[in-house]
């Protein structure tokens, strides 16, 4: 009986995490939509704005981005393509590995990130408050 209650509590905790995630994603999408972004778009901009890549460069390899955002490789490629079409990021071949692609913020992307970052952080603070 105790084991069943513990299992049920675990399942309820998991479902609570899923619920919080879904509600937070929806709130982020609503808040960022007025700026032409969704939550995933912002996550990529935020990673790129967050500092240097592992090798000290100002651009990240697509693989480095995929390790930090929770998107499939194909979804991330499409998202980067949209951001590139909007002039927010630029792609270039990796000089050290011609098969790799580096992604960097443009000036427009950096400015938009700076404008939208407080909006995203305010949603997180509100949604994740105890």
Short mmCIF file of C-alpha atoms in Angstrom, two decimals:
data_model
loop_
_atom_site.label_atom_id
_atom_site.label_comp_id
_atom_site.label_asym_id
_atom_site.label_seq_id
_atom_site.Cartn_x
_atom_site.Cartn_y
_atom_site.Cartn_z
CA UNK A 1 0.00 0.00 0.00
CA UNK A 2 2.77 2.47 0.93
CA UNK A 3 4.65 1.61 -2.26
CA UNK A 4 1.55 2.32 -4.34
CA UNK A 5 1.06 5.71 -2.62
CA UNK A 6 4.72 6.59 -3.20
CA UNK A 7 4.38 5.63 -6.86
CA UNK A 8 1.22 7.72 -7.23
CA UNK A 9 2.95 10.70 -5.57
CA UNK A 10 5.82 10.33 -8.03
CA UNK A 11 3.43 10.28 -11.00
CA UNK A 12 1.56 13.33 -9.68
CA UNK A 13 4.83 15.20 -9.22
CA UNK A 14 5.85 14.36 -12.79
CA UNK A 15 2.48 15.51 -14.15
CA UNK A 16 2.83 18.74 -12.15
CA UNK A 17 6.19 19.38 -13.82
CA UNK A 18 4.67 18.74 -17.26
CA UNK A 19 1.75 21.05 -16.46
CA UNK A 20 4.06 23.86 -15.29
CA UNK A 21 6.20 23.47 -18.39
CA UNK A 22 3.20 23.60 -20.74
CA UNK A 23 1.67 26.63 -19.02
CA UNK A 24 5.02 28.45 -18.99
CA UNK A 25 5.61 27.70 -22.69
CA UNK A 26 2.17 29.11 -23.54
CA UNK A 27 2.81 32.26 -21.47
CA UNK A 28 6.20 32.75 -23.10
CA UNK A 29 4.75 32.30 -26.58
CA UNK A 30 2.04 34.89 -25.81
CA UNK A 31 4.46 37.40 -24.33
CA UNK A 32 7.08 37.01 -27.05
CA UNK A 33 4.61 36.80 -29.94
CA UNK A 34 4.21 40.56 -29.98
CA UNK A 35 7.92 40.75 -30.81
CA UNK A 36 7.67 38.18 -33.61
CA UNK A 37 9.24 35.38 -31.57
CA UNK A 38 8.17 32.17 -29.91
CA UNK A 39 9.78 30.66 -26.82
CA UNK A 40 12.09 28.42 -28.87
CA UNK A 41 13.24 31.35 -31.02
CA UNK A 42 14.13 33.27 -27.88
CA UNK A 43 16.01 30.30 -26.39
CA UNK A 44 18.30 30.16 -29.42
CA UNK A 45 18.88 33.94 -29.33
CA UNK A 46 19.54 33.71 -25.59
CA UNK A 47 22.11 30.93 -26.03
CA UNK A 48 23.87 32.94 -28.73
CA UNK A 49 23.82 36.10 -26.63
CA UNK A 50 25.00 34.24 -23.54
CA UNK A 51 28.68 34.35 -24.30
CA UNK A 52 31.40 32.65 -26.17
CA UNK A 53 31.22 29.12 -27.47
CA UNK A 54 33.38 26.34 -26.04
CA UNK A 55 36.33 27.37 -28.22
CA UNK A 56 36.05 31.06 -27.29
CA UNK A 57 34.47 32.17 -30.56
CA UNK A 58 31.42 34.43 -30.62
CA UNK A 59 29.51 31.98 -32.77
CA UNK A 60 28.23 28.57 -31.78
CA UNK A 61 28.26 25.39 -33.77
CA UNK A 62 24.75 24.09 -34.41
CA UNK A 63 25.64 21.03 -32.31
CA UNK A 64 26.53 23.29 -29.35
CA UNK A 65 23.16 25.03 -29.62
CA UNK A 66 21.30 21.72 -29.85
CA UNK A 67 22.95 20.59 -26.62
CA UNK A 68 21.47 23.62 -24.81
CA UNK A 69 17.97 23.83 -26.29
CA UNK A 70 15.54 20.94 -26.36
CA UNK A 71 14.80 20.64 -30.07
CA UNK A 72 15.48 17.93 -32.60
CA UNK A 73 18.27 18.61 -35.07
CA UNK A 74 15.78 19.14 -37.90
CA UNK A 75 13.55 21.47 -35.85
CA UNK A 76 16.61 23.48 -34.80
CA UNK A 77 17.78 23.76 -38.41
CA UNK A 78 14.36 25.08 -39.49
CA UNK A 79 14.28 27.52 -36.57
CA UNK A 80 17.78 28.83 -37.40
CA UNK A 81 16.67 29.21 -41.02
CA UNK A 82 13.70 31.35 -39.95
CA UNK A 83 15.90 33.47 -37.68
CA UNK A 84 18.38 33.88 -40.53
CA UNK A 85 15.61 34.92 -42.94
CA UNK A 86 14.51 37.52 -40.37
CA UNK A 87 18.06 38.87 -40.22
CA UNK A 88 18.55 37.89 -36.56
CA UNK A 89 21.33 35.33 -37.01
CA UNK A 90 23.88 34.44 -39.64
CA UNK A 91 25.37 31.09 -40.55
CA UNK A 92 28.89 30.38 -41.76
CA UNK A 93 31.01 27.31 -42.36
CA UNK A 94 33.33 26.33 -39.52
CA UNK A 95 36.88 27.11 -40.61
CA UNK A 96 38.25 24.17 -38.58
CA UNK A 97 35.66 21.68 -39.88
CA UNK A 98 34.11 22.39 -43.27
CA UNK A 99 31.23 20.03 -42.46
CA UNK A 100 30.20 22.12 -39.46
CA UNK A 101 28.14 25.29 -39.40
CA UNK A 102 28.51 28.20 -36.98
CA UNK A 103 25.63 30.49 -36.03
CA UNK A 104 26.03 34.00 -34.62
CA UNK A 105 23.71 36.86 -33.70
CA UNK A 106 23.55 39.80 -36.06
CA UNK A 107 23.33 43.35 -34.73
CA UNK A 108 19.56 43.18 -35.30
CA UNK A 109 19.38 39.89 -33.36
CA UNK A 110 21.42 41.29 -30.49
CA UNK A 111 19.18 44.37 -30.29
CA UNK A 112 15.98 42.29 -30.34
CA UNK A 113 17.35 39.94 -27.69
CA UNK A 114 18.16 42.91 -25.45
CA UNK A 115 14.65 44.29 -25.91
CA UNK A 116 12.86 41.00 -25.27
CA UNK A 117 15.06 39.49 -22.54
CA UNK A 118 13.30 41.41 -19.70
CA UNK A 119 9.92 40.24 -21.02
CA UNK A 120 11.02 36.60 -21.02
CA UNK A 121 12.62 36.86 -17.59
CA UNK A 122 9.47 38.48 -16.14
CA UNK A 123 7.33 35.60 -17.43
CA UNK A 124 9.73 33.08 -15.92
CA UNK A 125 9.76 34.90 -12.59
CA UNK A 126 5.96 34.98 -12.50
CA UNK A 127 5.40 31.39 -13.62
CA UNK A 128 8.14 29.81 -11.53
CA UNK A 129 7.43 31.69 -8.30
CA UNK A 130 6.46 29.36 -5.47
#
